[in-house]
Short mmCIF file of C-alpha atoms (C1' of nucleotides) in Angstrom, two decimals:
data_model
loop_
_atom_site.label_atom_id
_atom_site.label_comp_id
_atom_site.label_asym_id
_atom_site.label_seq_id
_atom_site.Cartn_x
_atom_site.Cartn_y
_atom_site.Cartn_z
CA MET A 1 125.79 87.02 91.96
CA GLY A 2 126.74 84.96 94.98
CA ARG A 3 128.66 85.84 98.08
CA ARG A 4 130.38 89.24 98.07
CA SER A 5 132.91 91.02 100.20
CA ASP A 6 131.94 94.62 99.45
CA HIS A 7 131.01 95.15 103.07
CA THR A 8 131.51 93.53 106.40
CA PRO A 9 128.32 92.37 108.12
CA ALA A 10 128.44 95.46 110.33
CA GLN A 11 128.95 97.77 107.36
CA LEU A 12 126.11 96.12 105.47
CA ARG A 13 123.79 96.53 108.44
CA ALA A 14 124.75 100.18 108.73
CA LEU A 15 124.31 100.69 105.00
CA LEU A 16 120.81 99.20 104.88
CA LEU A 17 119.81 100.98 108.06
CA GLY A 18 121.03 104.29 106.67
CA GLU A 19 119.25 103.89 103.35
CA GLY A 20 116.14 102.66 105.14
CA HIS A 21 116.15 105.66 107.43
CA ARG A 22 116.63 107.98 104.49
CA LEU A 23 113.75 106.42 102.57
CA MET A 24 111.48 106.52 105.62
CA ALA A 25 112.20 110.23 105.99
CA GLU A 26 111.31 110.75 102.34
CA VAL A 27 108.16 108.70 101.85
CA GLY A 28 106.96 107.79 105.32
CA TYR A 29 105.73 104.48 106.63
CA ALA A 30 102.93 104.11 104.08
CA GLY A 31 105.26 104.51 101.11
CA PHE A 32 108.11 102.51 102.56
CA SER A 33 109.40 99.60 100.47
CA GLY A 34 111.94 96.98 101.39
CA ARG A 35 112.79 96.32 97.77
CA LEU A 36 113.61 99.98 97.23
CA VAL A 37 115.83 100.15 100.31
CA ALA A 38 117.78 97.15 99.06
CA ARG A 39 118.05 98.56 95.54
CA ARG A 40 119.38 101.88 96.82
CA ALA A 41 121.96 100.06 98.85
CA GLY A 42 123.02 98.07 95.80
CA TYR A 43 121.57 94.79 97.04
CA THR A 44 118.28 92.93 96.61
CA VAL A 45 115.32 92.10 98.83
CA GLY A 46 116.60 88.87 100.26
CA THR A 47 119.57 90.57 101.86
CA ILE A 48 117.26 92.51 104.18
CA TYR A 49 115.90 89.24 105.46
CA ASN A 50 119.42 87.90 105.94
CA VAL A 51 120.49 90.91 107.95
CA PHE A 52 117.35 91.91 109.85
CA GLY A 53 115.37 88.68 109.86
CA SER A 54 112.27 90.42 108.62
CA LEU A 55 111.12 93.74 107.27
CA ASP A 56 109.65 94.49 110.67
CA GLY A 57 113.15 94.07 112.03
CA LEU A 58 114.46 96.73 109.67
CA VAL A 59 111.62 99.12 110.46
CA ALA A 60 112.15 98.58 114.18
CA ALA A 61 115.84 99.39 113.73
CA ILE A 62 114.97 102.50 111.73
CA ASN A 63 112.61 103.67 114.47
CA THR A 64 115.22 102.95 117.08
CA ARG A 65 117.63 105.19 115.23
CA THR A 66 114.95 107.89 115.13
CA PHE A 67 114.56 107.55 118.88
CA ALA A 68 118.28 107.99 119.36
CA LEU A 69 118.30 111.13 117.20
CA TRP A 70 115.33 112.41 119.15
CA ALA A 71 117.05 111.93 122.49
CA GLU A 72 120.11 113.72 121.15
CA TRP A 73 117.85 116.51 119.91
CA LEU A 74 116.35 116.90 123.37
CA ARG A 75 119.75 117.04 125.01
CA ASP A 76 120.78 119.74 122.55
CA ALA A 77 117.58 121.65 123.25
CA LEU A 78 118.34 121.54 126.97
CA GLU A 79 121.90 122.68 126.48
CA ARG A 80 121.17 125.50 124.08
CA GLY A 81 117.91 126.51 125.71
CA GLY A 82 117.59 129.00 128.52
CA GLU A 83 116.79 128.59 132.19
CA ASP A 84 113.30 127.30 131.53
CA ARG A 85 114.32 123.72 130.90
CA ILE A 86 110.75 122.39 130.92
CA ALA A 87 109.93 124.71 128.05
CA SER A 88 113.06 123.55 126.24
CA LEU A 89 111.88 119.96 126.56
CA VAL A 90 108.36 120.56 125.30
CA ARG A 91 109.65 122.72 122.48
CA GLY A 92 112.27 120.11 121.66
CA TYR A 93 109.61 117.41 121.54
CA PHE A 94 107.53 119.40 119.07
CA ASP A 95 110.43 120.66 117.00
CA PHE A 96 111.74 117.20 116.37
CA ALA A 97 108.36 115.88 115.30
CA LEU A 98 107.83 118.84 112.97
CA ALA A 99 111.36 118.65 111.58
CA HIS A 100 110.99 114.93 110.80
CA PRO A 101 107.28 114.23 110.56
CA GLN A 102 107.66 111.05 108.51
CA LEU A 103 110.26 109.59 110.83
CA TRP A 104 108.33 110.64 113.91
CA SER A 105 105.04 109.24 112.62
CA ALA A 106 106.66 105.98 111.57
CA ILE A 107 107.44 105.27 115.22
CA TYR A 108 103.76 105.20 116.05
CA GLU A 109 102.46 103.75 112.79
CA HIS A 110 104.60 100.65 112.98
CA ARG A 111 102.73 97.84 114.67
CA LEU A 112 104.51 94.60 115.38
CA PRO A 113 102.73 91.36 114.47
CA ASP A 114 100.69 89.83 117.26
CA GLY A 115 102.81 88.39 120.01
CA ALA A 116 106.04 89.91 118.76
CA SER A 117 107.84 92.31 121.05
CA LEU A 118 110.51 94.94 120.65
CA ALA A 119 114.17 94.09 121.01
CA GLU A 120 116.08 95.18 124.09
CA GLU A 121 117.98 97.82 122.15
CA ASP A 122 114.76 99.57 121.17
CA LEU A 123 113.45 99.56 124.71
CA ALA A 124 116.70 100.99 125.99
CA HIS A 125 116.53 103.98 123.64
CA ARG A 126 112.94 104.74 124.61
CA ALA A 127 113.85 104.57 128.25
CA GLU A 128 116.66 107.00 127.46
CA LEU A 129 114.26 109.58 126.10
CA THR A 130 111.80 109.29 128.93
CA GLY A 131 114.72 109.30 131.34
CA ILE A 132 115.80 112.74 130.16
CA VAL A 133 112.33 114.08 130.91
CA GLU A 134 112.08 112.31 134.25
CA ASP A 135 115.33 113.91 135.39
CA GLU A 136 114.19 117.42 134.51
CA VAL A 137 110.78 116.93 136.09
CA ALA A 138 112.40 115.68 139.27
CA LEU A 139 114.64 118.77 139.36
CA VAL A 140 111.68 121.08 139.24
CA LEU A 141 109.52 119.38 141.85
CA PRO A 142 109.93 119.76 145.62
CA ALA A 143 112.36 117.20 146.96
CA ASP A 144 109.77 115.91 149.40
CA THR A 145 107.02 115.42 146.86
CA GLU A 146 104.72 112.47 147.41
CA LEU A 147 104.45 111.90 143.67
CA ASP A 148 105.82 108.91 141.83
CA VAL A 149 107.99 111.20 139.73
CA ALA A 150 108.67 108.69 136.98
CA ARG A 151 104.98 107.96 136.44
CA PHE A 152 104.16 111.65 136.62
CA ALA A 153 106.82 112.54 134.07
CA ARG A 154 105.64 109.89 131.64
CA SER A 155 102.11 111.13 132.02
CA LEU A 156 103.30 114.62 131.08
CA ILE A 157 105.05 113.11 128.06
CA ALA A 158 101.79 111.47 127.07
CA SER A 159 100.01 114.82 127.31
CA VAL A 160 102.56 116.55 125.11
CA HIS A 161 102.51 113.59 122.78
CA GLY A 162 98.77 113.95 122.33
CA HIS A 163 99.11 117.58 121.33
CA CYS A 164 101.98 116.80 119.01
CA SER A 165 100.21 113.92 117.31
CA TYR A 166 97.24 116.17 116.60
CA VAL A 167 99.59 118.68 114.99
CA VAL A 168 101.42 116.19 112.81
CA SER A 169 98.25 114.42 111.70
CA GLY A 170 96.59 117.72 110.91
CA SER A 171 93.71 117.36 113.36
CA PHE A 172 94.62 120.54 115.18
CA ALA A 173 94.79 122.48 111.94
CA LEU A 174 91.17 121.55 111.32
CA LEU A 175 90.26 122.66 114.83
CA ASP A 176 91.80 126.09 114.31
CA GLU A 177 94.30 125.70 117.11
CA PRO A 178 96.78 128.55 116.63
CA ASP A 179 99.40 127.47 119.17
CA PRO A 180 99.49 123.76 119.99
CA LEU A 181 102.94 123.97 121.51
CA GLY A 182 101.79 126.77 123.79
CA SER A 183 98.75 124.75 124.84
CA ALA A 184 100.83 121.69 125.60
CA LEU A 185 103.28 123.72 127.62
CA ALA A 186 100.44 125.41 129.51
CA ARG A 187 98.96 122.05 130.51
CA VAL A 188 102.36 120.82 131.67
CA ARG A 189 102.90 124.00 133.69
CA GLU A 190 99.50 123.66 135.32
CA SER A 191 100.20 120.12 136.46
CA LEU A 192 103.64 121.07 137.69
CA ALA A 193 102.22 124.06 139.56
CA TYR A 194 99.63 121.84 141.20
CA HIS A 195 102.43 119.76 142.67
CA GLY A 196 104.42 122.74 143.84
CA THR A 197 106.94 123.57 141.15
CA LEU A 198 109.99 125.22 142.69
CA ARG A 199 110.66 127.94 140.12
CA GLN A 200 107.74 128.98 137.97
CA ILE A 201 108.95 130.94 134.95
CA SER A 202 105.87 132.31 133.28
CA MET B 1 76.97 89.81 85.68
CA GLY B 2 75.85 93.28 84.68
CA ARG B 3 73.47 95.68 86.27
CA ARG B 4 71.55 94.38 89.27
CA SER B 5 68.63 95.51 91.36
CA ASP B 6 69.39 93.64 94.58
CA HIS B 7 69.84 96.93 96.42
CA THR B 8 69.06 100.57 95.94
CA PRO B 9 72.09 102.86 95.82
CA ALA B 10 71.45 103.84 99.44
CA GLN B 11 71.14 100.23 100.54
CA LEU B 12 74.30 99.29 98.69
CA ARG B 13 76.20 102.11 100.34
CA ALA B 14 74.95 101.04 103.75
CA LEU B 15 75.79 97.41 103.01
CA LEU B 16 79.37 98.13 101.98
CA LEU B 17 79.85 100.55 104.85
CA GLY B 18 78.55 97.99 107.33
CA GLU B 19 80.75 95.18 106.02
CA GLY B 20 83.70 97.53 105.85
CA HIS B 21 83.19 98.63 109.43
CA ARG B 22 82.89 95.02 110.52
CA LEU B 23 86.09 94.05 108.75
CA MET B 24 87.98 97.04 110.14
CA ALA B 25 86.93 96.02 113.65
CA GLU B 26 88.20 92.51 112.99
CA VAL B 27 91.53 93.03 111.27
CA GLY B 28 92.38 96.70 111.74
CA TYR B 29 93.70 99.17 109.24
CA ALA B 30 96.81 97.17 108.34
CA GLY B 31 94.81 94.07 107.45
CA PHE B 32 91.98 95.88 105.74
CA SER B 33 91.19 94.85 102.16
CA GLY B 34 88.76 96.42 99.74
CA ARG B 35 88.40 93.20 97.79
CA LEU B 36 87.37 91.35 100.93
CA VAL B 37 84.79 93.97 101.87
CA ALA B 38 83.24 93.67 98.43
CA ARG B 39 83.30 89.87 98.53
CA ARG B 40 81.57 89.80 101.91
CA ALA B 41 78.90 92.10 100.59
CA GLY B 42 78.39 89.84 97.58
CA TYR B 43 79.95 92.26 95.11
CA THR B 44 83.39 92.81 93.61
CA VAL B 45 86.10 95.44 93.90
CA GLY B 46 84.91 97.78 91.25
CA THR B 47 81.65 98.41 93.03
CA ILE B 48 83.49 100.09 95.89
CA TYR B 49 84.93 102.57 93.43
CA ASN B 50 81.50 103.18 91.95
CA VAL B 51 79.98 103.91 95.32
CA PHE B 52 82.77 105.59 97.27
CA GLY B 53 84.97 106.92 94.48
CA SER B 54 88.07 105.42 96.04
CA LEU B 55 89.12 103.10 98.80
CA ASP B 56 90.11 106.14 100.84
CA GLY B 57 86.51 107.25 100.52
CA LEU B 58 85.29 104.00 102.04
CA VAL B 59 87.82 104.14 104.86
CA ALA B 60 86.90 107.75 105.58
CA ALA B 61 83.24 106.74 105.74
CA ILE B 62 84.10 103.87 108.08
CA ASN B 63 86.01 106.21 110.37
CA THR B 64 83.18 108.69 110.31
CA ARG B 65 80.85 105.95 111.49
CA THR B 66 83.30 105.14 114.26
CA PHE B 67 83.29 108.79 115.29
CA ALA B 68 79.51 108.77 115.44
CA LEU B 69 79.49 105.66 117.62
CA TRP B 70 82.12 107.26 119.82
CA ALA B 71 80.06 110.40 120.34
CA GLU B 72 77.05 108.26 121.19
CA TRP B 73 79.22 106.30 123.62
CA LEU B 74 80.27 109.52 125.36
CA ARG B 75 76.69 110.72 125.68
CA ASP B 76 75.75 107.39 127.22
CA ALA B 77 78.69 107.62 129.61
CA LEU B 78 77.53 111.06 130.71
CA GLU B 79 73.97 109.92 131.18
CA ARG B 80 74.74 106.72 133.07
CA GLY B 81 77.72 108.15 134.96
CA GLY B 82 77.50 109.90 138.29
CA GLU B 83 77.90 113.50 139.27
CA ASP B 84 81.52 113.64 138.24
CA ARG B 85 80.89 114.27 134.57
CA ILE B 86 84.51 115.04 133.75
CA ALA B 87 85.47 111.60 135.02
CA SER B 88 82.69 110.09 132.92
CA LEU B 89 84.10 111.76 129.83
CA VAL B 90 87.66 110.65 130.38
CA ARG B 91 86.55 107.14 131.25
CA GLY B 92 84.25 107.10 128.24
CA TYR B 93 87.11 108.16 125.98
CA PHE B 94 89.30 105.33 127.23
CA ASP B 95 86.57 102.72 127.34
CA PHE B 96 85.61 103.26 123.74
CA ALA B 97 89.19 103.01 122.54
CA LEU B 98 89.76 99.84 124.56
CA ALA B 99 86.44 98.32 123.50
CA HIS B 100 87.18 98.93 119.82
CA PRO B 101 90.95 99.28 119.51
CA GLN B 102 91.05 98.46 115.78
CA LEU B 103 88.32 100.92 114.92
CA TRP B 104 89.80 103.58 117.17
CA SER B 105 93.31 103.14 115.79
CA ALA B 106 92.08 103.19 112.21
CA ILE B 107 90.94 106.77 112.72
CA TYR B 108 94.49 107.87 113.36
CA GLU B 109 96.26 105.44 111.03
CA HIS B 110 94.38 106.53 107.96
CA ARG B 111 96.24 109.25 106.11
CA LEU B 112 94.66 110.90 103.12
CA PRO B 113 96.77 111.34 99.99
CA ASP B 114 98.61 114.63 99.76
CA GLY B 115 96.31 117.54 99.14
CA ALA B 116 93.13 115.59 99.76
CA SER B 117 90.90 116.72 102.59
CA LEU B 118 88.10 115.21 104.61
CA ALA B 119 84.49 115.55 103.53
CA GLU B 120 82.15 117.88 105.38
CA GLU B 121 80.29 115.01 106.99
CA ASP B 122 83.46 113.74 108.62
CA LEU B 123 84.36 117.14 109.98
CA ALA B 124 80.88 117.56 111.40
CA HIS B 125 81.09 114.34 113.39
CA ARG B 126 84.47 115.28 114.83
CA ALA B 127 83.15 118.64 115.84
CA GLU B 128 80.28 116.83 117.52
CA LEU B 129 82.59 114.84 119.71
CA THR B 130 84.74 117.78 120.72
CA GLY B 131 81.57 119.79 121.24
CA ILE B 132 80.37 117.38 123.90
CA VAL B 133 83.61 117.88 125.81
CA GLU B 134 83.61 121.63 125.35
CA ASP B 135 80.14 121.86 126.85
CA GLU B 136 81.09 119.88 129.94
CA VAL B 137 84.32 121.80 130.45
CA ALA B 138 82.45 125.08 130.20
CA LEU B 139 79.98 123.88 132.84
CA VAL B 140 82.75 123.18 135.31
CA LEU B 141 84.72 126.39 134.88
CA PRO B 142 83.84 129.71 136.50
CA ALA B 143 81.49 131.70 134.29
CA ASP B 144 83.89 134.63 134.25
CA THR B 145 86.96 132.65 133.23
CA GLU B 146 89.40 134.40 130.95
CA LEU B 147 90.13 131.15 129.14
CA ASP B 148 89.22 130.40 125.55
CA VAL B 149 87.13 127.46 126.70
CA ALA B 150 86.97 125.73 123.31
CA ARG B 151 90.74 125.79 122.89
CA PHE B 152 91.23 124.70 126.49
CA ALA B 153 88.81 121.80 126.12
CA ARG B 154 90.48 120.60 122.93
CA SER B 155 93.83 120.78 124.65
CA LEU B 156 92.48 118.56 127.42
CA ILE B 157 91.22 116.16 124.77
CA ALA B 158 94.70 116.07 123.29
CA SER B 159 96.16 115.24 126.69
CA VAL B 160 93.75 112.38 127.24
CA HIS B 161 94.30 111.27 123.68
CA GLY B 162 98.02 111.03 124.30
CA HIS B 163 97.52 108.76 127.29
CA CYS B 164 95.00 106.66 125.41
CA SER B 165 97.20 106.25 122.36
CA TYR B 166 100.04 105.04 124.57
CA VAL B 167 97.70 102.46 126.07
CA VAL B 168 96.35 101.16 122.77
CA SER B 169 99.77 101.03 121.12
CA GLY B 170 101.23 99.23 124.11
CA SER B 171 103.82 101.88 124.97
CA PHE B 172 102.43 102.36 128.45
CA ALA B 173 102.47 98.63 129.10
CA LEU B 174 106.22 98.69 128.43
CA LEU B 175 106.61 101.63 130.79
CA ASP B 176 104.85 99.79 133.61
CA GLU B 177 102.11 102.35 133.93
CA PRO B 178 99.50 100.68 136.15
CA ASP B 179 96.69 103.21 135.72
CA PRO B 180 96.80 105.29 132.54
CA LEU B 181 93.19 106.35 132.87
CA GLY B 182 93.84 107.54 136.38
CA SER B 183 96.89 109.49 135.23
CA ALA B 184 95.00 111.13 132.39
CA LEU B 185 92.17 112.09 134.71
CA ALA B 186 94.63 113.46 137.27
CA ARG B 187 96.26 115.71 134.66
CA VAL B 188 92.85 116.96 133.52
CA ARG B 189 91.84 117.66 137.12
CA GLU B 190 95.05 119.57 137.77
CA SER B 191 94.49 121.83 134.77
CA LEU B 192 90.86 122.39 135.70
CA ALA B 193 91.83 123.15 139.29
CA TYR B 194 94.38 125.68 138.09
CA HIS B 195 91.60 127.56 136.34
CA GLY B 196 89.26 127.43 139.32
CA THR B 197 87.00 124.46 138.85
CA LEU B 198 83.70 125.05 140.58
CA ARG B 199 83.14 121.64 142.15
CA GLN B 200 86.21 119.51 142.69
CA ILE B 201 85.18 115.92 143.35
CA SER B 202 88.13 114.01 144.77
"C1'" DT C 1 148.28 75.77 95.56
"C1'" DA C 2 144.14 72.91 94.82
"C1'" DT C 3 139.96 71.34 96.77
"C1'" DT C 4 136.32 71.44 99.66
"C1'" DT C 5 133.18 73.51 102.82
"C1'" DA C 6 130.51 77.25 104.29
"C1'" DT C 7 127.85 81.26 103.45
"C1'" DA C 8 126.14 85.42 101.46
"C1'" DT C 9 123.44 86.85 97.60
"C1'" DT C 10 120.25 86.49 94.19
"C1'" DG C 11 115.87 86.57 91.81
"C1'" DA C 12 112.04 83.92 90.38
"C1'" DA C 13 107.75 82.32 92.48
"C1'" DC C 14 103.51 83.11 95.08
"C1'" DA C 15 99.73 85.31 97.01
"C1'" DT C 16 98.13 89.52 97.82
"C1'" DC C 17 97.22 94.58 97.36
"C1'" DG C 18 94.92 99.15 95.07
"C1'" DT C 19 93.44 100.97 90.82
"C1'" DT C 20 91.66 101.27 86.14
"C1'" DC C 21 88.53 100.36 82.45
"C1'" DA C 22 86.63 97.81 78.35
"C1'" DA C 23 83.18 94.58 78.07
"C1'" DT C 24 79.02 92.77 79.52
"C1'" DT C 25 74.37 92.41 81.10
"C1'" DG C 26 70.39 93.67 83.38
"C1'" DT C 27 67.03 97.65 84.12
"C1'" DG C 28 63.66 100.92 82.89
"C1'" DC C 29 61.81 103.97 79.48
"C1'" DG C 30 59.91 105.35 75.16
"C1'" DC D 1 59.45 95.43 71.65
"C1'" DG D 2 63.64 97.51 71.26
"C1'" DC D 3 66.78 100.87 72.65
"C1'" DA D 4 69.56 103.80 75.65
"C1'" DC D 5 71.40 103.96 79.92
"C1'" DA D 6 73.85 102.48 83.94
"C1'" DA D 7 75.65 99.29 87.14
"C1'" DT D 8 78.63 95.41 87.68
"C1'" DT D 9 82.25 92.59 86.54
"C1'" DG D 10 86.88 90.75 86.28
"C1'" DA D 11 91.04 90.77 83.78
"C1'" DA D 12 95.12 93.60 83.50
"C1'" DC D 13 98.93 96.22 85.56
"C1'" DG D 14 102.39 97.36 88.67
"C1'" DA D 15 103.43 97.03 93.06
"C1'" DT D 16 103.90 94.88 97.80
"C1'" DG D 17 106.07 91.22 101.55
"C1'" DT D 18 107.88 86.71 102.02
"C1'" DT D 19 110.13 82.36 100.92
"C1'" DC D 20 113.73 79.48 99.22
"C1'" DA D 21 116.37 76.72 95.73
"C1'" DA D 22 120.18 77.86 93.01
"C1'" DT D 23 124.46 80.03 92.62
"C1'" DA D 24 128.83 82.24 93.06
"C1'" DT D 25 132.24 83.59 95.98
"C1'" DA D 26 134.99 83.72 100.36
"C1'" DA D 27 137.19 81.05 103.83
"C1'" DA D 28 139.06 76.84 105.47
"C1'" DT D 29 141.33 72.71 104.72
"C1'" DA D 30 144.38 69.39 102.54
#
DNA sequence: TATTTATATTGAACATCGTTCAATTGTGCG
DNA sequence: CGCACAATTGAACGATGTTCAATATAAATA
């Protein structure tokens, strides 16, 4: 079969990305296969290389989509959550990872080849997610704080991330930790309290 | 070639483990190859399966060795470090990961097949590492603290781990974080202070 | 409309991977 | 000395990512 017109380039990209995302959610990064993605989309391997340049390009796009869903998830958590917006964020972080462990893990398991760097689109979506947290952290700190709020917020994200990655990888289960989310939230609260949180809701 | 007597079973195990550890340090989990380990040791693939049962068994053994080196590294850091033992621990955690990024990452990149679990030896070495931290955290907290010190210590480890994993994976570089170690240590200090650290050194 | 140009798609080829297992060959014991 | 045992091999199998000449079709041109 030669050239087709079943899909426009944009449609084809969306199709492969969708199937890729679906497969990643099913089998995770370790079981991911470019050939299978193409087959499910009704195409063959080579097409992935036409559209995404490389398999790493497809995986990066898949992870970018996961990031976008994650940001959306956090915004929902903030909207539907109560007054304690910090708790909503931490809970949202955990919930997403636990709802989509394969997708969430794939973000951190994918390593680009040496020298290669992420595309601008990917960086933008990550900045979006951290931006949501930065805004909420800023709201809760005194206006005259001496902290670099952005750095502080990202450090809190890293702390929560550590807890979450232990949960998803199973390390915490082995350590008999009954409430990882609660621990993560407690650490965040302690740091916020140290810097004079405005409203402290138990 | 059939049966040999170049090495005793114990020697052979040590040989393969050593070469495997060396290769993991060189190429990381993604580039790891059982065939290459065997070739470097002067044997062939099958021997790995004789000795370790599976390739996962070899990788688990490699990661266990990394854990042991890490624990030793932390003890050294405590011994050679100054009075601020908490700082020594956090710095030791980071330094090891940065000194051996491939070995450190391999610990968290290796996922056992569904249902499989780690051997007792592996669990013991992990408990050793967390035990070192638990002891130091207990020393620095008031004797009459209401905290579950073990859980608290492991939560602090998770926080530091989160920062460290961002550094090794390059996420923090993208976020322009100038001092991840300093941030991690600051968060740890804030949590300790919240629970009434005895001596607070800067 | 007929012809040519451009391009998207294919799938075989290649080198590798993990895993299995029959065959082989050396070791140590009776 | 010969036999039973056990360790080691390496070919086989199905899969992976990656490349690229061949091909078939769409789009552009005459």
